[in-house]
PDB file of C-alpha atoms in Angstrom:
ATOM      1  CA  ARG A   1       0.000   0.000   0.000  1.00 76.00           C
ATOM      2  CA  LYS A   2       1.320   3.454  -0.918  1.00 84.00           C
ATOM      3  CA  GLU A   3       1.988   5.848   1.956  1.00 91.00           C
ATOM      4  CA  VAL A   4      -0.113   8.578   0.340  1.00 95.00           C
ATOM      5  CA  GLU A   5      -2.848   7.639  -2.115  1.00 95.00           C
ATOM      6  CA  GLN A   6      -4.795   9.852  -4.456  1.00 96.00           C
ATOM      7  CA  ASP A   7      -7.333   9.297  -7.201  1.00 94.00           C
ATOM      8  CA  PRO A   8      -5.315  10.159 -10.327  1.00 93.00           C
ATOM      9  CA  GLY A   9      -8.385  11.540 -12.157  1.00 92.00           C
ATOM     10  CA  PRO A  10      -8.724  13.381 -14.393  1.00 96.00           C
ATOM     11  CA  PHE A  11     -11.584  15.325 -12.888  1.00 96.00           C
ATOM     12  CA  ASN A  12     -13.248  17.184 -15.744  1.00 97.00           C
ATOM     13  CA  VAL A  13     -14.857  20.280 -14.247  1.00 97.00           C
ATOM     14  CA  PRO A  14     -17.010  22.902 -15.978  1.00 97.00           C
ATOM     15  CA  GLU A  15     -15.788  26.429 -15.401  1.00 98.00           C
ATOM     16  CA  GLY A  16     -17.505  27.896 -12.351  1.00 97.00           C
ATOM     17  CA  ALA A  17     -18.326  24.528 -10.798  1.00 98.00           C
ATOM     18  CA  THR A  18     -17.080  23.055  -7.521  1.00 98.00           C
ATOM     19  CA  VAL A  19     -14.765  20.073  -7.363  1.00 97.00           C
ATOM     20  CA  ALA A  20     -13.541  18.121  -4.357  1.00 97.00           C
ATOM     21  CA  PHE A  21     -11.165  15.237  -3.950  1.00 96.00           C
ATOM     22  CA  ASN A  22      -9.482  13.328  -1.150  1.00 95.00           C
ATOM     23  CA  CYS A  23      -6.202  11.768  -0.275  1.00 96.00           C
ATOM     24  CA  THR A  24      -5.510   9.035   2.282  1.00 97.00           C
ATOM     25  CA  TYR A  25      -2.295   8.467   4.209  1.00 96.00           C
ATOM     26  CA  SER A  26      -1.092   5.376   6.000  1.00 94.00           C
ATOM     27  CA  ASN A  27       1.340   6.726   8.607  1.00 91.00           C
ATOM     28  CA  SER A  28      -0.642   7.598  11.722  1.00 89.00           C
ATOM     29  CA  ALA A  29       2.422   9.479  13.046  1.00 89.00           C
ATOM     30  CA  SER A  30       2.167  12.038  10.241  1.00 90.00           C
ATOM     31  CA  GLN A  31       2.360  15.530  11.651  1.00 89.00           C
ATOM     32  CA  SER A  32       1.867  18.076   8.888  1.00 92.00           C
ATOM     33  CA  PHE A  33      -0.167  18.086   5.723  1.00 95.00           C
ATOM     34  CA  PHE A  34      -0.054  20.188   2.570  1.00 96.00           C
ATOM     35  CA  TRP A  35      -1.569  20.599  -0.831  1.00 97.00           C
ATOM     36  CA  TYR A  36       0.784  21.527  -3.662  1.00 97.00           C
ATOM     37  CA  ARG A  37      -0.061  22.037  -7.323  1.00 97.00           C
ATOM     38  CA  GLN A  38       2.123  21.019 -10.221  1.00 96.00           C
ATOM     39  CA  ASP A  39       1.702  22.284 -13.770  1.00 95.00           C
ATOM     40  CA  CYS A  40       2.998  20.275 -16.711  1.00 89.00           C
ATOM     41  CA  ARG A  41       5.883  18.655 -14.780  1.00 79.00           C
ATOM     42  CA  LYS A  42       7.140  22.024 -13.525  1.00 93.00           C
ATOM     43  CA  GLU A  43       8.105  22.488  -9.899  1.00 96.00           C
ATOM     44  CA  PRO A  44       5.467  21.838  -7.214  1.00 96.00           C
ATOM     45  CA  LYS A  45       4.079  25.046  -5.769  1.00 96.00           C
ATOM     46  CA  LEU A  46       2.651  25.210  -2.275  1.00 95.00           C
ATOM     47  CA  LEU A  47      -1.088  25.795  -2.424  1.00 96.00           C
ATOM     48  CA  MET A  48      -1.861  25.604   1.288  1.00 95.00           C
ATOM     49  CA  SER A  49      -0.898  23.972   4.543  1.00 94.00           C
ATOM     50  CA  VAL A  50      -3.737  21.997   6.132  1.00 94.00           C
ATOM     51  CA  TYR A  51      -4.650  22.863   9.701  1.00 89.00           C
ATOM     52  CA  SER A  52      -6.234  20.381  12.106  1.00 89.00           C
ATOM     53  CA  SER A  53      -9.432  22.403  12.224  1.00 89.00           C
ATOM     54  CA  GLY A  54      -9.553  22.830   8.462  1.00 90.00           C
ATOM     55  CA  ASN A  55      -8.821  26.072   6.661  1.00 94.00           C
ATOM     56  CA  GLU A  56      -9.848  28.169   3.733  1.00 95.00           C
ATOM     57  CA  ASP A  57      -7.845  30.309   1.361  1.00 94.00           C
ATOM     58  CA  GLY A  58     -10.034  32.140  -1.105  1.00 96.00           C
ATOM     59  CA  ARG A  59     -11.776  29.557  -3.274  1.00 97.00           C
ATOM     60  CA  PHE A  60      -9.825  26.669  -1.739  1.00 98.00           C
ATOM     61  CA  THR A  61     -10.861  24.753   1.383  1.00 97.00           C
ATOM     62  CA  ALA A  62      -8.815  21.994   2.987  1.00 97.00           C
ATOM     63  CA  GLN A  63      -9.975  19.545   5.637  1.00 96.00           C
ATOM     64  CA  LEU A  64      -8.079  17.031   7.738  1.00 96.00           C
ATOM     65  CA  ASN A  65      -9.606  13.941   9.312  1.00 94.00           C
ATOM     66  CA  ARG A  66      -6.992  12.329  11.548  1.00 93.00           C
ATOM     67  CA  ALA A  67      -9.270   9.522  12.730  1.00 93.00           C
ATOM     68  CA  SER A  68      -9.840   8.290   9.177  1.00 93.00           C
ATOM     69  CA  GLN A  69      -6.450   9.480   7.949  1.00 95.00           C
ATOM     70  CA  TYR A  70      -7.597  11.515   4.999  1.00 94.00           C
ATOM     71  CA  ILE A  71      -7.251  15.050   3.705  1.00 97.00           C
ATOM     72  CA  SER A  72      -9.566  16.770   1.288  1.00 97.00           C
ATOM     73  CA  LEU A  73      -9.368  19.759  -1.024  1.00 98.00           C
ATOM     74  CA  LEU A  74     -12.378  21.624  -2.371  1.00 98.00           C
ATOM     75  CA  ILE A  75     -12.182  24.202  -5.131  1.00 98.00           C
ATOM     76  CA  ARG A  76     -15.137  26.545  -5.570  1.00 98.00           C
ATOM     77  CA  ASP A  77     -15.975  28.600  -8.663  1.00 98.00           C
ATOM     78  CA  SER A  78     -13.345  26.780 -10.729  1.00 98.00           C
ATOM     79  CA  LYS A  79     -11.243  28.857 -13.120  1.00 98.00           C
ATOM     80  CA  LEU A  80      -9.508  27.657 -16.265  1.00 97.00           C
ATOM     81  CA  SER A  81      -6.229  28.454 -14.504  1.00 97.00           C
ATOM     82  CA  ASP A  82      -7.049  25.883 -11.814  1.00 98.00           C
ATOM     83  CA  SER A  83      -6.257  23.116 -14.325  1.00 97.00           C
ATOM     84  CA  ALA A  84      -3.269  21.345 -12.833  1.00 97.00           C
ATOM     85  CA  THR A  85      -2.200  18.270 -10.905  1.00 96.00           C
ATOM     86  CA  TYR A  86      -2.867  18.611  -7.189  1.00 97.00           C
ATOM     87  CA  LEU A  87      -0.379  16.848  -4.936  1.00 97.00           C
ATOM     88  CA  CYS A  88      -1.279  15.666  -1.457  1.00 97.00           C
ATOM     89  CA  VAL A  89       1.823  15.870   0.728  1.00 95.00           C
ATOM     90  CA  VAL A  90       2.400  14.471   4.193  1.00 95.00           C
ATOM     91  CA  LYS A  91       5.256  15.055   6.609  1.00 92.00           C
ATOM     92  CA  ALA A  92       6.138  12.806   9.515  1.00 84.00           C
ATOM     93  CA  ALA A  93       8.921  13.627  11.968  1.00 78.00           C
ATOM     94  CA  GLY A  94      12.176  14.599  10.304  1.00 79.00           C
ATOM     95  CA  ASN A  95      11.035  17.019   7.601  1.00 85.00           C
ATOM     96  CA  LYS A  96      10.869  14.451   4.815  1.00 88.00           C
ATOM     97  CA  LEU A  97       7.876  15.069   2.539  1.00 92.00           C
ATOM     98  CA  THR A  98       5.947  12.112   1.144  1.00 94.00           C
ATOM     99  CA  PHE A  99       4.014  12.895  -2.020  1.00 95.00           C
ATOM    100  CA  GLY A 100       0.904  11.311  -3.399  1.00 95.00           C
ATOM    101  CA  GLY A 101       0.790  10.558  -7.086  1.00 94.00           C
ATOM    102  CA  GLY A 102      -1.395  13.587  -7.749  1.00 95.00           C
ATOM    103  CA  THR A 103      -4.972  14.245  -8.854  1.00 97.00           C
ATOM    104  CA  ARG A 104      -5.344  15.814 -12.269  1.00 96.00           C
ATOM    105  CA  VAL A 105      -8.006  18.491 -12.630  1.00 98.00           C
ATOM    106  CA  LEU A 106      -9.114  19.838 -16.008  1.00 97.00           C
ATOM    107  CA  VAL A 107     -11.375  22.885 -15.962  1.00 98.00           C
ATOM    108  CA  LYS A 108     -13.204  23.377 -19.233  1.00 97.00           C
ATOM    109  CA  PRO A 109     -15.149  26.384 -20.542  1.00 95.00           C
TER     110      PRO A 109
ATOM    111  CA  ASN B   1      13.673  37.842  -2.511  1.00 55.00           C
ATOM    112  CA  ALA B   2      14.809  35.276  -5.051  1.00 78.00           C
ATOM    113  CA  GLY B   3      13.310  31.836  -4.823  1.00 93.00           C
ATOM    114  CA  VAL B   4      15.149  28.540  -4.856  1.00 97.00           C
ATOM    115  CA  MET B   5      17.576  28.470  -7.754  1.00 97.00           C
ATOM    116  CA  GLN B   6      18.756  25.402  -9.581  1.00 98.00           C
ATOM    117  CA  ASN B   7      21.180  24.964 -12.399  1.00 97.00           C
ATOM    118  CA  PRO B   8      21.508  23.757 -14.964  1.00 97.00           C
ATOM    119  CA  ARG B   9      17.849  23.554 -15.947  1.00 97.00           C
ATOM    120  CA  HIS B  10      18.594  20.866 -18.503  1.00 97.00           C
ATOM    121  CA  LEU B  11      21.537  18.496 -18.514  1.00 98.00           C
ATOM    122  CA  VAL B  12      22.409  15.838 -21.060  1.00 98.00           C
ATOM    123  CA  ARG B  13      24.958  13.180 -20.244  1.00 98.00           C
ATOM    124  CA  ARG B  14      26.132   9.980 -21.894  1.00 97.00           C
ATOM    125  CA  ARG B  15      26.119   6.749 -19.940  1.00 97.00           C
ATOM    126  CA  GLY B  16      29.116   6.571 -17.622  1.00 97.00           C
ATOM    127  CA  GLN B  17      29.606  10.322 -17.278  1.00 98.00           C
ATOM    128  CA  GLU B  18      29.108  12.354 -14.143  1.00 98.00           C
ATOM    129  CA  ALA B  19      26.226  14.746 -13.478  1.00 98.00           C
ATOM    130  CA  ARG B  20      26.456  17.661 -11.028  1.00 98.00           C
ATOM    131  CA  LEU B  21      23.276  19.449 -10.065  1.00 98.00           C
ATOM    132  CA  ARG B  22      23.382  22.678  -8.063  1.00 98.00           C
ATOM    133  CA  CYS B  23      20.837  24.253  -5.747  1.00 98.00           C
ATOM    134  CA  SER B  24      20.866  27.602  -3.960  1.00 97.00           C
ATOM    135  CA  PRO B  25      18.192  27.850  -1.276  1.00 96.00           C
ATOM    136  CA  MET B  26      15.972  30.826  -0.654  1.00 94.00           C
ATOM    137  CA  LYS B  27      17.568  33.621   1.347  1.00 91.00           C
ATOM    138  CA  GLY B  28      17.314  32.857   5.034  1.00 87.00           C
ATOM    139  CA  HIS B  29      16.736  29.128   4.508  1.00 90.00           C
ATOM    140  CA  SER B  30      19.271  26.755   5.978  1.00 90.00           C
ATOM    141  CA  HIS B  31      17.609  23.429   5.136  1.00 93.00           C
ATOM    142  CA  VAL B  32      17.833  21.856   1.688  1.00 96.00           C
ATOM    143  CA  TYR B  33      16.061  18.801   0.314  1.00 96.00           C
ATOM    144  CA  TRP B  34      16.460  16.896  -2.955  1.00 98.00           C
ATOM    145  CA  TYR B  35      13.608  15.024  -4.631  1.00 97.00           C
ATOM    146  CA  ARG B  36      13.488  13.016  -7.834  1.00 97.00           C
ATOM    147  CA  GLN B  37      10.555  12.652 -10.227  1.00 96.00           C
ATOM    148  CA  LEU B  38      10.848   9.847 -12.721  1.00 92.00           C
ATOM    149  CA  PRO B  39       8.752  10.083 -15.915  1.00 86.00           C
ATOM    150  CA  GLU B  40       5.066   9.497 -15.184  1.00 83.00           C
ATOM    151  CA  GLU B  41       5.726   9.071 -11.447  1.00 87.00           C
ATOM    152  CA  GLY B  42       5.385  11.121  -8.287  1.00 89.00           C
ATOM    153  CA  LEU B  43       8.129  12.943  -6.435  1.00 94.00           C
ATOM    154  CA  LYS B  44      10.339  10.837  -4.182  1.00 95.00           C
ATOM    155  CA  PHE B  45      12.485  12.134  -1.343  1.00 95.00           C
ATOM    156  CA  MET B  46      16.216  11.591  -1.721  1.00 97.00           C
ATOM    157  CA  VAL B  47      18.185  13.547   0.885  1.00 96.00           C
ATOM    158  CA  TYR B  48      17.892  16.301   3.490  1.00 95.00           C
ATOM    159  CA  LEU B  49      20.834  18.527   4.365  1.00 95.00           C
ATOM    160  CA  GLN B  50      21.729  21.430   6.560  1.00 93.00           C
ATOM    161  CA  LYS B  51      24.941  23.394   6.201  1.00 88.00           C
ATOM    162  CA  GLU B  52      27.817  20.911   6.209  1.00 88.00           C
ATOM    163  CA  ASN B  53      25.603  18.079   7.493  1.00 93.00           C
ATOM    164  CA  ILE B  54      23.537  15.317   5.936  1.00 95.00           C
ATOM    165  CA  ILE B  55      20.479  14.879   8.141  1.00 93.00           C
ATOM    166  CA  ASP B  56      18.604  12.135   6.274  1.00 94.00           C
ATOM    167  CA  GLU B  57      19.773  10.298   3.161  1.00 95.00           C
ATOM    168  CA  SER B  58      17.339   7.411   3.415  1.00 94.00           C
ATOM    169  CA  GLY B  59      15.932   8.023  -0.074  1.00 94.00           C
ATOM    170  CA  MET B  60      19.217   8.216  -1.897  1.00 95.00           C
ATOM    171  CA  PRO B  61      20.655   5.179  -3.718  1.00 94.00           C
ATOM    172  CA  LYS B  62      23.674   3.840  -1.851  1.00 91.00           C
ATOM    173  CA  GLU B  63      25.912   3.795  -4.892  1.00 95.00           C
ATOM    174  CA  ARG B  64      26.828   6.508  -7.377  1.00 97.00           C
ATOM    175  CA  PHE B  65      24.808   9.252  -5.654  1.00 98.00           C
ATOM    176  CA  SER B  66      26.154  11.778  -3.163  1.00 97.00           C
ATOM    177  CA  ALA B  67      25.060  15.156  -1.857  1.00 97.00           C
ATOM    178  CA  GLU B  68      26.678  17.999  -0.008  1.00 96.00           C
ATOM    179  CA  PHE B  69      25.793  21.434   1.294  1.00 96.00           C
ATOM    180  CA  PRO B  70      29.049  23.200   2.097  1.00 93.00           C
ATOM    181  CA  LYS B  71      29.457  26.154   4.414  1.00 90.00           C
ATOM    182  CA  GLU B  72      29.837  28.416   1.406  1.00 90.00           C
ATOM    183  CA  GLY B  73      28.095  27.923  -1.913  1.00 92.00           C
ATOM    184  CA  PRO B  74      25.192  25.880  -3.219  1.00 95.00           C
ATOM    185  CA  SER B  75      24.135  22.365  -2.403  1.00 97.00           C
ATOM    186  CA  ILE B  76      25.414  19.823  -4.930  1.00 98.00           C
ATOM    187  CA  LEU B  77      23.805  16.538  -5.945  1.00 98.00           C
ATOM    188  CA  ARG B  78      26.367  14.406  -7.705  1.00 98.00           C
ATOM    189  CA  ILE B  79      25.608  11.326  -9.779  1.00 98.00           C
ATOM    190  CA  GLN B  80      28.588   9.303 -10.915  1.00 98.00           C
ATOM    191  CA  GLN B  81      28.607   6.904 -13.869  1.00 98.00           C
ATOM    192  CA  VAL B  82      25.086   7.818 -14.920  1.00 98.00           C
ATOM    193  CA  VAL B  83      22.769   5.212 -16.417  1.00 97.00           C
ATOM    194  CA  ARG B  84      19.624   5.650 -18.503  1.00 96.00           C
ATOM    195  CA  GLY B  85      17.456   5.000 -15.433  1.00 95.00           C
ATOM    196  CA  ASP B  86      18.822   8.190 -13.853  1.00 97.00           C
ATOM    197  CA  SER B  87      16.938  10.253 -16.442  1.00 97.00           C
ATOM    198  CA  ALA B  88      14.460  12.273 -14.385  1.00 96.00           C
ATOM    199  CA  ALA B  89      13.600  15.707 -13.043  1.00 97.00           C
ATOM    200  CA  TYR B  90      15.558  16.527  -9.891  1.00 98.00           C
ATOM    201  CA  PHE B  91      13.941  19.116  -7.677  1.00 98.00           C
ATOM    202  CA  CYS B  92      15.554  20.927  -4.815  1.00 97.00           C
ATOM    203  CA  ALA B  93      13.518  22.504  -2.016  1.00 96.00           C
ATOM    204  CA  SER B  94      14.451  24.674   0.938  1.00 95.00           C
ATOM    205  CA  SER B  95      12.859  25.606   4.255  1.00 93.00           C
ATOM    206  CA  PRO B  96      13.742  28.001   7.039  1.00 88.00           C
ATOM    207  CA  GLY B  97      14.011  25.548   9.923  1.00 78.00           C
ATOM    208  CA  THR B  98      12.159  22.839  11.710  1.00 68.00           C
ATOM    209  CA  SER B  99       9.416  24.519  13.743  1.00 70.00           C
ATOM    210  CA  GLY B 100       5.787  24.782  12.776  1.00 71.00           C
ATOM    211  CA  PHE B 101       4.749  23.683   9.334  1.00 77.00           C
ATOM    212  CA  ASN B 102       8.215  24.532   8.016  1.00 82.00           C
ATOM    213  CA  GLU B 103       6.894  24.678   4.451  1.00 90.00           C
ATOM    214  CA  GLN B 104       9.283  23.650   1.711  1.00 93.00           C
ATOM    215  CA  PHE B 105       9.595  25.741  -1.439  1.00 94.00           C
ATOM    216  CA  PHE B 106      10.797  24.176  -4.642  1.00 96.00           C
ATOM    217  CA  GLY B 107      13.214  25.252  -7.322  1.00 97.00           C
ATOM    218  CA  PRO B 108      12.470  24.888 -11.063  1.00 97.00           C
ATOM    219  CA  GLY B 109      14.263  21.561 -11.240  1.00 97.00           C
ATOM    220  CA  THR B 110      17.045  20.097 -13.352  1.00 98.00           C
ATOM    221  CA  ARG B 111      15.967  17.750 -16.100  1.00 97.00           C
ATOM    222  CA  LEU B 112      18.628  15.119 -16.604  1.00 97.00           C
ATOM    223  CA  THR B 113      18.666  13.109 -19.789  1.00 97.00           C
ATOM    224  CA  VAL B 114      21.073  10.207 -20.075  1.00 97.00           C
ATOM    225  CA  LEU B 115      21.769   9.076 -23.618  1.00 96.00           C
TER     226      LEU B 115
END
């Protein structure tokens, strides 16, 4: 079983719609959680850190469920520029990041 | 405030040659990490360094690969006697320390092609 699992997609989303997807992690000792986005094999860019109580940043909302060991990301009012691969990232002790395989999102007009 | 810098952006080597990849962290960051992304795969951790120290090299192959982060100058990832399977994107990231979320910020990567 992979340490961090994501549905690879693609999620085809009409412009303006809402899309949500999850990621599960296997290491119960994981301490910090992040969502990054990656465009066309360029460098990952930090989208948001995920707080225990959940957090929102503009159109993006992240939730953490420690009991079930999953993290979610919701994107409201999708823009064409939201098309990307979204990477679920988990950090246990020691600063090493473990990446999921990514969820591809395609926003279409 | 410049971001993480990596060079070269593209590197072509023939089998058996050496590859040297350089990474300069963001200003004020003292922690450097190297990750590798093979074609059609996710990013995998290789090594974590602070100035003059390797903290965690659990993801780095035992042979042919080495990394350093000297007191002065960039971090270097060195691959000796490259093979075709080393062809990948190598990303460097940096972070300020260890407290809190300690988010890591990535450089543009070096794309290594081994002929």
